[in-house]
DNA sequence: AGTACCACCTGACGGC
DNA sequence: TGCCGTCAGGTGGTAC
């Protein structure tokens, strides 16, 4: 479930477990998961190096080594798991980073829509992939400038990675649910105050999701996320939640709490 | 610039 | 039990 909070949890996992271990070798199951870098290049760059540090921008995980940066993206399904010697490799593991001490880090991507790449210039990578500022770190003023310049429906605007990076289908729904705003409401209808409120709500929702380890089962009932499997009822008013196609994706919303009129 | 649609992939799940 | 259609939380391309 890799949107910003999920990737942040993976970052913390990697940070806690996998830094400063010498890399013996890297196995990559298929070239399909590579983007702009050959497997030979990645393997050669990682050999005998160690992961020095890791940070996240939007849904991308940056893992720095001496001489460059490994990039992990997870598509619509994925996970990262540190394993001790003897631990079984999880299903759908598509790449494994083997450390000299016998442990290893598994990159899991069930639908193989995730991508592994390599860059020597992180800022250039961000520019080339047209990523806006990170949705969690962006300051209010920058958010208002960038988001306020957009047109059209608010949900696709929230999911546009070039405006603000990190929000996908699920968390755009969560933010709009918390605000009581309809996903098709026009961005043009938002006042300066609404934009400020939107930015604060994004930060709050992402912050809380991270605190609950991006795990729907751990989240309180007032979140929309644990109720996405329809049919289910709105945790706020009890009305039946509904599914609504918005620019090619399915939004989940409460038609009573999130009416289009206001 | 925004929207709509398709393609990329695999596999979990519900219906029959 | 097994087959099949449908659907899934992302991104990138096209055409309008």
PDB file of C-alpha atoms (C1' of nucleotides) in Angstrom:
ATOM      1  CA  UNK A   1       0.000   0.000   0.000  1.00  0.00           C
ATOM      2  CA  UNK A   2       2.656   2.419  -0.940  1.00  0.00           C
ATOM      3  CA  UNK A   3       1.695   6.041  -0.634  1.00  0.00           C
ATOM      4  CA  UNK A   4       3.681   8.505   1.446  1.00  0.00           C
ATOM      5  CA  UNK A   5       2.953   7.026   4.905  1.00  0.00           C
ATOM      6  CA  UNK A   6       3.654   3.479   3.730  1.00  0.00           C
ATOM      7  CA  UNK A   7       6.936   4.473   2.135  1.00  0.00           C
ATOM      8  CA  UNK A   8       7.857   6.401   5.287  1.00  0.00           C
ATOM      9  CA  UNK A   9       7.336   3.230   7.330  1.00  0.00           C
ATOM     10  CA  UNK A  10       9.563   1.354   4.891  1.00  0.00           C
ATOM     11  CA  UNK A  11      12.184   4.096   5.166  1.00  0.00           C
ATOM     12  CA  UNK A  12      12.229   3.757   8.933  1.00  0.00           C
ATOM     13  CA  UNK A  13      12.491  -0.003   8.615  1.00  0.00           C
ATOM     14  CA  UNK A  14      15.443   0.289   6.274  1.00  0.00           C
ATOM     15  CA  UNK A  15      17.025   2.981   8.446  1.00  0.00           C
ATOM     16  CA  UNK A  16      16.718   0.846  11.570  1.00  0.00           C
ATOM     17  CA  UNK A  17      17.929  -2.402  10.057  1.00  0.00           C
ATOM     18  CA  UNK A  18      20.010  -2.084   6.932  1.00  0.00           C
ATOM     19  CA  UNK A  19      22.449   0.827   7.129  1.00  0.00           C
ATOM     20  CA  UNK A  20      26.212   0.326   7.313  1.00  0.00           C
ATOM     21  CA  UNK A  21      26.210  -3.336   6.405  1.00  0.00           C
ATOM     22  CA  UNK A  22      28.585  -4.317   3.664  1.00  0.00           C
ATOM     23  CA  UNK A  23      26.737  -5.467   0.551  1.00  0.00           C
ATOM     24  CA  UNK A  24      27.972  -8.753  -0.847  1.00  0.00           C
ATOM     25  CA  UNK A  25      25.708  -9.013  -3.858  1.00  0.00           C
ATOM     26  CA  UNK A  26      22.348  -7.941  -5.263  1.00  0.00           C
ATOM     27  CA  UNK A  27      19.888 -10.233  -6.964  1.00  0.00           C
ATOM     28  CA  UNK A  28      17.262  -8.813  -9.291  1.00  0.00           C
ATOM     29  CA  UNK A  29      14.580 -11.241 -10.418  1.00  0.00           C
ATOM     30  CA  UNK A  30      13.604  -9.495 -13.615  1.00  0.00           C
ATOM     31  CA  UNK A  31      14.659  -6.499 -15.656  1.00  0.00           C
ATOM     32  CA  UNK A  32      11.009  -5.443 -15.762  1.00  0.00           C
ATOM     33  CA  UNK A  33      11.359  -3.779 -12.377  1.00  0.00           C
ATOM     34  CA  UNK A  34      14.303  -1.655 -13.496  1.00  0.00           C
ATOM     35  CA  UNK A  35      13.896   1.883 -14.730  1.00  0.00           C
ATOM     36  CA  UNK A  36      16.713   3.630 -16.530  1.00  0.00           C
ATOM     37  CA  UNK A  37      19.506   1.485 -15.136  1.00  0.00           C
ATOM     38  CA  UNK A  38      20.742  -1.969 -16.061  1.00  0.00           C
ATOM     39  CA  UNK A  39      21.038  -4.708 -13.498  1.00  0.00           C
ATOM     40  CA  UNK A  40      24.782  -4.869 -14.110  1.00  0.00           C
ATOM     41  CA  UNK A  41      25.108  -1.189 -13.314  1.00  0.00           C
ATOM     42  CA  UNK A  42      23.138  -1.452 -10.088  1.00  0.00           C
ATOM     43  CA  UNK A  43      24.950  -4.585  -9.002  1.00  0.00           C
ATOM     44  CA  UNK A  44      28.337  -3.043  -9.717  1.00  0.00           C
ATOM     45  CA  UNK A  45      27.498   0.194  -7.922  1.00  0.00           C
ATOM     46  CA  UNK A  46      26.340  -1.644  -4.798  1.00  0.00           C
ATOM     47  CA  UNK A  47      29.031  -4.311  -4.589  1.00  0.00           C
ATOM     48  CA  UNK A  48      31.180  -3.897  -1.472  1.00  0.00           C
ATOM     49  CA  UNK A  49      29.380  -0.669  -0.612  1.00  0.00           C
ATOM     50  CA  UNK A  50      27.014  -0.031   2.273  1.00  0.00           C
ATOM     51  CA  UNK A  51      23.756   1.860   2.563  1.00  0.00           C
ATOM     52  CA  UNK A  52      24.889   5.103   4.188  1.00  0.00           C
ATOM     53  CA  UNK A  53      21.556   6.769   4.765  1.00  0.00           C
ATOM     54  CA  UNK A  54      18.043   6.871   3.426  1.00  0.00           C
ATOM     55  CA  UNK A  55      15.388   9.484   2.883  1.00  0.00           C
ATOM     56  CA  UNK A  56      12.044   9.761   1.192  1.00  0.00           C
ATOM     57  CA  UNK A  57      10.583  12.152  -1.342  1.00  0.00           C
ATOM     58  CA  UNK A  58       6.900  11.592  -2.059  1.00  0.00           C
ATOM     59  CA  UNK A  59       6.506   7.890  -2.770  1.00  0.00           C
ATOM     60  CA  UNK A  60      10.168   7.392  -3.657  1.00  0.00           C
ATOM     61  CA  UNK A  61      12.733   5.970  -1.287  1.00  0.00           C
ATOM     62  CA  UNK A  62      16.293   7.191  -1.754  1.00  0.00           C
ATOM     63  CA  UNK A  63      19.045   4.930  -0.445  1.00  0.00           C
ATOM     64  CA  UNK A  64      22.479   6.514  -0.605  1.00  0.00           C
ATOM     65  CA  UNK A  65      25.717   4.680  -1.090  1.00  0.00           C
ATOM     66  CA  UNK A  66      29.176   6.052  -1.770  1.00  0.00           C
ATOM     67  CA  UNK A  67      29.021   7.213  -5.371  1.00  0.00           C
ATOM     68  CA  UNK A  68      25.305   7.442  -5.937  1.00  0.00           C
ATOM     69  CA  UNK A  69      21.810   6.661  -4.848  1.00  0.00           C
ATOM     70  CA  UNK A  70      19.575   3.648  -5.230  1.00  0.00           C
ATOM     71  CA  UNK A  71      15.926   4.511  -5.814  1.00  0.00           C
ATOM     72  CA  UNK A  72      13.048   2.338  -4.755  1.00  0.00           C
ATOM     73  CA  UNK A  73       9.460   2.840  -5.831  1.00  0.00           C
ATOM     74  CA  UNK A  74       6.688   0.411  -5.051  1.00  0.00           C
ATOM     75  CA  UNK A  75       3.900   0.941  -7.543  1.00  0.00           C
ATOM     76  CA  UNK A  76       0.556  -0.345  -6.389  1.00  0.00           C
ATOM     77  CA  UNK A  77       1.816  -3.020  -4.062  1.00  0.00           C
ATOM     78  CA  UNK A  78       5.078  -3.502  -2.308  1.00  0.00           C
ATOM     79  CA  UNK A  79       7.114  -3.784   0.830  1.00  0.00           C
ATOM     80  CA  UNK A  80      10.622  -3.870   2.159  1.00  0.00           C
ATOM     81  CA  UNK A  81      11.709  -6.468   4.679  1.00  0.00           C
ATOM     82  CA  UNK A  82      14.954  -7.046   6.497  1.00  0.00           C
ATOM     83  CA  UNK A  83      15.664 -10.729   7.017  1.00  0.00           C
ATOM     84  CA  UNK A  84      18.066 -12.618   9.195  1.00  0.00           C
ATOM     85  CA  UNK A  85      20.018 -15.579   7.961  1.00  0.00           C
ATOM     86  CA  UNK A  86      17.660 -18.520   7.665  1.00  0.00           C
ATOM     87  CA  UNK A  87      14.504 -16.394   7.439  1.00  0.00           C
ATOM     88  CA  UNK A  88      12.334 -17.388   4.532  1.00  0.00           C
ATOM     89  CA  UNK A  89      12.197 -15.008   1.589  1.00  0.00           C
ATOM     90  CA  UNK A  90       8.670 -13.530   1.345  1.00  0.00           C
ATOM     91  CA  UNK A  91       6.428 -14.222  -1.643  1.00  0.00           C
ATOM     92  CA  UNK A  92       6.753 -11.800  -4.553  1.00  0.00           C
ATOM     93  CA  UNK A  93      10.268 -10.744  -3.620  1.00  0.00           C
ATOM     94  CA  UNK A  94      11.744  -9.228  -6.792  1.00  0.00           C
ATOM     95  CA  UNK A  95      15.125  -8.101  -5.531  1.00  0.00           C
ATOM     96  CA  UNK A  96      17.366  -9.019  -2.618  1.00  0.00           C
ATOM     97  CA  UNK A  97      20.302  -7.080  -1.211  1.00  0.00           C
ATOM     98  CA  UNK A  98      22.602  -9.583   0.491  1.00  0.00           C
ATOM     99  CA  UNK A  99      24.829  -8.303   3.273  1.00  0.00           C
ATOM    100  CA  UNK A 100      28.187  -9.829   4.175  1.00  0.00           C
ATOM    101  CA  UNK A 101      26.993 -10.546   7.709  1.00  0.00           C
ATOM    102  CA  UNK A 102      24.425 -13.051   6.385  1.00  0.00           C
ATOM    103  CA  UNK A 103      21.351 -10.867   6.683  1.00  0.00           C
ATOM    104  CA  UNK A 104      19.518  -9.408   3.681  1.00  0.00           C
ATOM    105  CA  UNK A 105      16.937  -6.864   2.595  1.00  0.00           C
ATOM    106  CA  UNK A 106      14.052  -8.008   0.390  1.00  0.00           C
ATOM    107  CA  UNK A 107      12.259  -5.731  -2.060  1.00  0.00           C
ATOM    108  CA  UNK A 108       8.738  -7.046  -2.571  1.00  0.00           C
ATOM    109  CA  UNK A 109       6.535  -5.973  -5.459  1.00  0.00           C
ATOM    110  CA  UNK A 110       3.605  -8.270  -6.064  1.00  0.00           C
ATOM    111  CA  UNK A 111       2.270  -6.636  -9.227  1.00  0.00           C
ATOM    112  CA  UNK A 112       5.699  -5.694 -10.488  1.00  0.00           C
ATOM    113  CA  UNK A 113       4.640  -2.124 -11.017  1.00  0.00           C
ATOM    114  CA  UNK A 114       7.335  -0.958  -8.646  1.00  0.00           C
ATOM    115  CA  UNK A 115      10.631   0.279 -10.035  1.00  0.00           C
ATOM    116  CA  UNK A 116      14.249   0.227  -8.960  1.00  0.00           C
ATOM    117  CA  UNK A 117      16.584   2.795 -10.415  1.00  0.00           C
ATOM    118  CA  UNK A 118      19.835   4.574  -9.867  1.00  0.00           C
ATOM    119  CA  UNK A 119      20.965   8.170  -9.896  1.00  0.00           C
ATOM    120  CA  UNK A 120      24.085  10.110  -9.170  1.00  0.00           C
ATOM    121  CA  UNK A 121      22.147  13.333  -8.853  1.00  0.00           C
ATOM    122  CA  UNK A 122      19.060  13.215  -6.676  1.00  0.00           C
ATOM    123  CA  UNK A 123      17.823  16.672  -7.573  1.00  0.00           C
ATOM    124  CA  UNK A 124      18.105  15.833 -11.241  1.00  0.00           C
ATOM    125  CA  UNK A 125      16.088  12.657 -10.654  1.00  0.00           C
ATOM    126  CA  UNK A 126      13.372  14.682  -8.927  1.00  0.00           C
ATOM    127  CA  UNK A 127      13.316  17.150 -11.830  1.00  0.00           C
ATOM    128  CA  UNK A 128      13.249  14.445 -14.486  1.00  0.00           C
ATOM    129  CA  UNK A 129      10.383  12.661 -12.785  1.00  0.00           C
ATOM    130  CA  UNK A 130       8.566  15.954 -12.313  1.00  0.00           C
ATOM    131  CA  UNK A 131       8.072  15.549  -8.596  1.00  0.00           C
ATOM    132  CA  UNK A 132       6.749  18.498  -6.664  1.00  0.00           C
ATOM    133  CA  UNK A 133       7.719  19.152  -3.034  1.00  0.00           C
ATOM    134  CA  UNK A 134       7.032  16.367  -0.556  1.00  0.00           C
ATOM    135  CA  UNK A 135       3.452  16.535   0.731  1.00  0.00           C
ATOM    136  CA  UNK A 136       4.495  16.096   4.340  1.00  0.00           C
ATOM    137  CA  UNK A 137       7.381  18.527   4.395  1.00  0.00           C
ATOM    138  CA  UNK A 138       5.975  21.306   2.211  1.00  0.00           C
ATOM    139  CA  UNK A 139       5.416  24.631   4.004  1.00  0.00           C
ATOM    140  CA  UNK A 140       2.025  26.319   3.981  1.00  0.00           C
ATOM    141  CA  UNK A 141       3.043  29.194   1.730  1.00  0.00           C
ATOM    142  CA  UNK A 142       4.534  27.002  -0.993  1.00  0.00           C
ATOM    143  CA  UNK A 143       1.548  24.701  -0.833  1.00  0.00           C
ATOM    144  CA  UNK A 144      -0.903  27.559  -1.263  1.00  0.00           C
ATOM    145  CA  UNK A 145       1.050  28.926  -4.237  1.00  0.00           C
ATOM    146  CA  UNK A 146       1.323  25.601  -6.033  1.00  0.00           C
ATOM    147  CA  UNK A 147      -2.041  24.107  -5.238  1.00  0.00           C
ATOM    148  CA  UNK A 148      -3.926  27.365  -5.631  1.00  0.00           C
ATOM    149  CA  UNK A 149      -2.649  27.634  -9.215  1.00  0.00           C
ATOM    150  CA  UNK A 150      -4.406  24.419 -10.178  1.00  0.00           C
ATOM    151  CA  UNK A 151      -7.766  23.972 -11.887  1.00  0.00           C
ATOM    152  CA  UNK A 152     -10.407  21.293 -11.943  1.00  0.00           C
ATOM    153  CA  UNK A 153     -11.399  18.596  -9.468  1.00  0.00           C
ATOM    154  CA  UNK A 154      -9.633  18.521  -6.132  1.00  0.00           C
ATOM    155  CA  UNK A 155      -9.004  14.770  -5.948  1.00  0.00           C
ATOM    156  CA  UNK A 156      -6.913  14.430  -9.123  1.00  0.00           C
ATOM    157  CA  UNK A 157      -5.160  17.671  -8.136  1.00  0.00           C
ATOM    158  CA  UNK A 158      -4.150  16.102  -4.814  1.00  0.00           C
ATOM    159  CA  UNK A 159      -2.877  13.008  -6.608  1.00  0.00           C
ATOM    160  CA  UNK A 160      -0.824  14.990  -9.129  1.00  0.00           C
ATOM    161  CA  UNK A 161       2.757  14.212  -8.098  1.00  0.00           C
ATOM    162  CA  UNK A 162       4.105  17.234  -9.948  1.00  0.00           C
ATOM    163  CA  UNK A 163       2.182  19.615  -7.688  1.00  0.00           C
ATOM    164  CA  UNK A 164       2.796  17.900  -4.374  1.00  0.00           C
ATOM    165  CA  UNK A 165       4.398  14.454  -4.136  1.00  0.00           C
ATOM    166  CA  UNK A 166       3.237  11.556  -2.005  1.00  0.00           C
ATOM    167  CA  UNK A 167      -0.573  11.507  -2.012  1.00  0.00           C
ATOM    168  CA  UNK A 168      -2.361   8.745  -3.921  1.00  0.00           C
ATOM    169  CA  UNK A 169      -5.860   7.396  -4.220  1.00  0.00           C
ATOM    170  CA  UNK A 170      -6.291   6.282  -0.621  1.00  0.00           C
ATOM    171  CA  UNK A 171      -4.910   9.290   1.215  1.00  0.00           C
ATOM    172  CA  UNK A 172      -6.593  11.797  -1.092  1.00  0.00           C
ATOM    173  CA  UNK A 173      -9.865  10.161  -0.049  1.00  0.00           C
ATOM    174  CA  UNK A 174      -8.824  10.237   3.591  1.00  0.00           C
ATOM    175  CA  UNK A 175      -7.986  13.954   3.485  1.00  0.00           C
ATOM    176  CA  UNK A 176     -11.220  14.858   1.697  1.00  0.00           C
ATOM    177  CA  UNK A 177     -13.246  12.733   4.076  1.00  0.00           C
ATOM    178  CA  UNK A 178     -11.734  14.482   7.048  1.00  0.00           C
ATOM    179  CA  UNK A 179     -12.513  17.869   5.553  1.00  0.00           C
ATOM    180  CA  UNK A 180     -16.002  16.864   4.453  1.00  0.00           C
ATOM    181  CA  UNK A 181     -15.199  17.959   0.914  1.00  0.00           C
ATOM    182  CA  UNK A 182     -16.437  16.251  -2.242  1.00  0.00           C
ATOM    183  CA  UNK A 183     -13.675  14.792  -4.475  1.00  0.00           C
ATOM    184  CA  UNK A 184     -15.077  16.597  -7.514  1.00  0.00           C
ATOM    185  CA  UNK A 185     -15.179  19.973  -5.850  1.00  0.00           C
ATOM    186  CA  UNK A 186     -13.286  22.483  -7.956  1.00  0.00           C
ATOM    187  CA  UNK A 187      -9.950  23.779  -6.741  1.00  0.00           C
ATOM    188  CA  UNK A 188     -11.068  27.221  -7.949  1.00  0.00           C
ATOM    189  CA  UNK A 189     -13.746  27.227  -5.257  1.00  0.00           C
ATOM    190  CA  UNK A 190     -11.159  27.097  -2.465  1.00  0.00           C
ATOM    191  CA  UNK A 191     -10.457  30.309  -0.570  1.00  0.00           C
ATOM    192  CA  UNK A 192      -7.025  31.118   0.836  1.00  0.00           C
ATOM    193  CA  UNK A 193      -8.321  29.911   4.144  1.00  0.00           C
ATOM    194  CA  UNK A 194      -9.532  26.641   2.586  1.00  0.00           C
ATOM    195  CA  UNK A 195      -6.087  26.109   1.064  1.00  0.00           C
ATOM    196  CA  UNK A 196      -4.462  26.669   4.441  1.00  0.00           C
ATOM    197  CA  UNK A 197      -6.901  24.237   5.996  1.00  0.00           C
ATOM    198  CA  UNK A 198      -6.207  21.703   3.260  1.00  0.00           C
ATOM    199  CA  UNK A 199      -2.467  21.861   3.864  1.00  0.00           C
ATOM    200  CA  UNK A 200      -2.907  21.452   7.611  1.00  0.00           C
ATOM    201  CA  UNK A 201      -5.245  18.519   7.095  1.00  0.00           C
ATOM    202  CA  UNK A 202      -2.853  16.794   4.683  1.00  0.00           C
ATOM    203  CA  UNK A 203      -0.055  17.086   7.215  1.00  0.00           C
ATOM    204  CA  UNK A 204      -2.257  15.887  10.056  1.00  0.00           C
ATOM    205  CA  UNK A 205      -3.635  12.898   8.137  1.00  0.00           C
ATOM    206  CA  UNK A 206      -0.194  11.810   6.957  1.00  0.00           C
ATOM    207  CA  UNK A 207       1.295  12.329  10.416  1.00  0.00           C
ATOM    208  CA  UNK A 208      -1.389  10.230  12.070  1.00  0.00           C
ATOM    209  CA  UNK A 209      -1.187   7.527   9.413  1.00  0.00           C
ATOM    210  CA  UNK A 210       2.555   7.263  10.042  1.00  0.00           C
ATOM    211  CA  UNK A 211       1.937   7.055  13.794  1.00  0.00           C
ATOM    212  CA  UNK A 212      -0.350   4.087  13.112  1.00  0.00           C
ATOM    213  CA  UNK A 213       2.389   2.550  10.949  1.00  0.00           C
ATOM    214  CA  UNK A 214       0.216   3.078   7.860  1.00  0.00           C
ATOM    215  CA  UNK A 215      -1.666   0.009   9.046  1.00  0.00           C
ATOM    216  CA  UNK A 216      -5.437   0.270   8.505  1.00  0.00           C
ATOM    217  CA  UNK A 217      -6.077  -2.320  11.201  1.00  0.00           C
ATOM    218  CA  UNK A 218      -4.296  -0.145  13.749  1.00  0.00           C
ATOM    219  CA  UNK A 219      -6.121   3.052  12.802  1.00  0.00           C
ATOM    220  CA  UNK A 220      -9.018   4.368  14.854  1.00  0.00           C
ATOM    221  CA  UNK A 221     -12.534   3.862  13.564  1.00  0.00           C
ATOM    222  CA  UNK A 222     -12.905   7.556  12.689  1.00  0.00           C
ATOM    223  CA  UNK A 223     -10.507   7.037   9.753  1.00  0.00           C
ATOM    224  CA  UNK A 224     -12.042   6.262   6.375  1.00  0.00           C
ATOM    225  CA  UNK A 225      -9.222   3.875   5.495  1.00  0.00           C
ATOM    226  CA  UNK A 226     -10.407   0.861   7.492  1.00  0.00           C
ATOM    227  CA  UNK A 227     -13.820   1.274   5.838  1.00  0.00           C
ATOM    228  CA  UNK A 228     -12.755   1.168   2.194  1.00  0.00           C
ATOM    229  CA  UNK A 229     -14.061  -2.321   1.580  1.00  0.00           C
ATOM    230  CA  UNK A 230     -17.641  -1.695   0.563  1.00  0.00           C
ATOM    231  CA  UNK A 231     -20.314  -2.105   1.597  1.00  0.00           C
ATOM    232  CA  UNK A 232     -19.508  -0.250   4.796  1.00  0.00           C
ATOM    233  CA  UNK A 233     -20.898   2.682   6.737  1.00  0.00           C
ATOM    234  CA  UNK A 234     -19.533   6.149   7.391  1.00  0.00           C
ATOM    235  CA  UNK A 235     -17.828   6.109  10.808  1.00  0.00           C
ATOM    236  CA  UNK A 236     -19.040   9.675  11.355  1.00  0.00           C
ATOM    237  CA  UNK A 237     -22.717   9.607  10.420  1.00  0.00           C
ATOM    238  CA  UNK A 238     -23.517   5.966   9.691  1.00  0.00           C
ATOM    239  CA  UNK A 239     -24.645   6.644   6.128  1.00  0.00           C
ATOM    240  CA  UNK A 240     -23.630   4.064   3.501  1.00  0.00           C
ATOM    241  CA  UNK A 241     -20.265   4.884   1.939  1.00  0.00           C
ATOM    242  CA  UNK A 242     -20.147   4.927  -1.840  1.00  0.00           C
ATOM    243  CA  UNK A 243     -17.713   4.499  -4.674  1.00  0.00           C
ATOM    244  CA  UNK A 244     -17.420   7.206  -7.281  1.00  0.00           C
ATOM    245  CA  UNK A 245     -15.186   7.181 -10.353  1.00  0.00           C
ATOM    246  CA  UNK A 246     -13.155  10.385 -10.501  1.00  0.00           C
ATOM    247  CA  UNK A 247     -10.754  10.770 -13.417  1.00  0.00           C
ATOM    248  CA  UNK A 248     -10.264   7.071 -13.823  1.00  0.00           C
ATOM    249  CA  UNK A 249      -9.849   6.163 -10.156  1.00  0.00           C
ATOM    250  CA  UNK A 250     -12.393   5.058  -7.628  1.00  0.00           C
ATOM    251  CA  UNK A 251     -12.996   7.514  -4.835  1.00  0.00           C
ATOM    252  CA  UNK A 252     -14.598   6.236  -1.638  1.00  0.00           C
ATOM    253  CA  UNK A 253     -16.688   8.869   0.111  1.00  0.00           C
ATOM    254  CA  UNK A 254     -19.619   9.509   2.383  1.00  0.00           C
ATOM    255  CA  UNK A 255     -22.297  11.152   0.213  1.00  0.00           C
ATOM    256  CA  UNK A 256     -23.823  12.769   3.286  1.00  0.00           C
ATOM    257  CA  UNK A 257     -20.702  14.214   4.912  1.00  0.00           C
ATOM    258  CA  UNK A 258     -19.123  15.146   1.566  1.00  0.00           C
ATOM    259  CA  UNK A 259     -21.822  16.735  -0.552  1.00  0.00           C
ATOM    260  CA  UNK A 260     -20.887  18.675  -3.663  1.00  0.00           C
ATOM    261  CA  UNK A 261     -23.110  21.659  -2.892  1.00  0.00           C
ATOM    262  CA  UNK A 262     -21.040  23.203  -0.109  1.00  0.00           C
TER     263      UNK A 262
ATOM    264  C1'  DA B   1      -3.857  22.449 -18.284  1.00  0.00           C
ATOM    265  C1'  DG B   2      -7.217  19.088 -17.284  1.00  0.00           C
ATOM    266  C1'  DT B   3      -9.575  14.771 -18.314  1.00  0.00           C
ATOM    267  C1'  DA B   4     -10.405  10.292 -20.137  1.00  0.00           C
ATOM    268  C1'  DC B   5      -8.617   6.151 -21.439  1.00  0.00           C
ATOM    269  C1'  DC B   6      -5.211   2.527 -22.163  1.00  0.00           C
ATOM    270  C1'  DA B   7      -1.127  -0.168 -20.982  1.00  0.00           C
ATOM    271  C1'  DC B   8       1.933  -2.132 -17.904  1.00  0.00           C
ATOM    272  C1'  DC B   9       1.803  -6.704 -14.580  1.00  0.00           C
ATOM    273  C1'  DT B  10       0.448 -10.273 -11.053  1.00  0.00           C
ATOM    274  C1'  DG B  11      -2.549 -12.425  -8.041  1.00  0.00           C
ATOM    275  C1'  DA B  12      -6.433 -12.223  -4.502  1.00  0.00           C
ATOM    276  C1'  DC B  13     -11.151 -12.770  -4.276  1.00  0.00           C
ATOM    277  C1'  DG B  14     -16.065 -13.642  -5.117  1.00  0.00           C
ATOM    278  C1'  DG B  15     -19.423 -15.924  -7.926  1.00  0.00           C
ATOM    279  C1'  DC B  16     -20.751 -19.865 -10.097  1.00  0.00           C
TER     280       DC B  16
ATOM    281  C1'  DT C   1     -12.301 -27.851  -5.979  1.00  0.00           C
ATOM    282  C1'  DG C   2     -11.640 -25.138  -9.924  1.00  0.00           C
ATOM    283  C1'  DC C   3     -12.353 -21.790 -13.511  1.00  0.00           C
ATOM    284  C1'  DC C   4     -13.168 -16.987 -14.749  1.00  0.00           C
ATOM    285  C1'  DG C   5     -14.084 -12.233 -14.594  1.00  0.00           C
ATOM    286  C1'  DT C   6     -13.067  -8.286 -11.874  1.00  0.00           C
ATOM    287  C1'  DC C   7     -10.430  -5.464  -9.271  1.00  0.00           C
ATOM    288  C1'  DA C   8      -6.300  -3.475  -6.813  1.00  0.00           C
ATOM    289  C1'  DG C   9      -3.563   2.025  -2.950  1.00  0.00           C
ATOM    290  C1'  DG C  10       0.886   3.932  -9.330  1.00  0.00           C
ATOM    291  C1'  DT C  11       2.815   5.925 -13.364  1.00  0.00           C
ATOM    292  C1'  DG C  12       3.277   7.245 -18.099  1.00  0.00           C
ATOM    293  C1'  DG C  13       1.670   7.758 -22.652  1.00  0.00           C
ATOM    294  C1'  DT C  14      -1.890   9.282 -25.964  1.00  0.00           C
ATOM    295  C1'  DA C  15      -5.588  12.019 -27.754  1.00  0.00           C
ATOM    296  C1'  DC C  16      -8.942  15.574 -27.176  1.00  0.00           C
TER     297       DC C  16
END
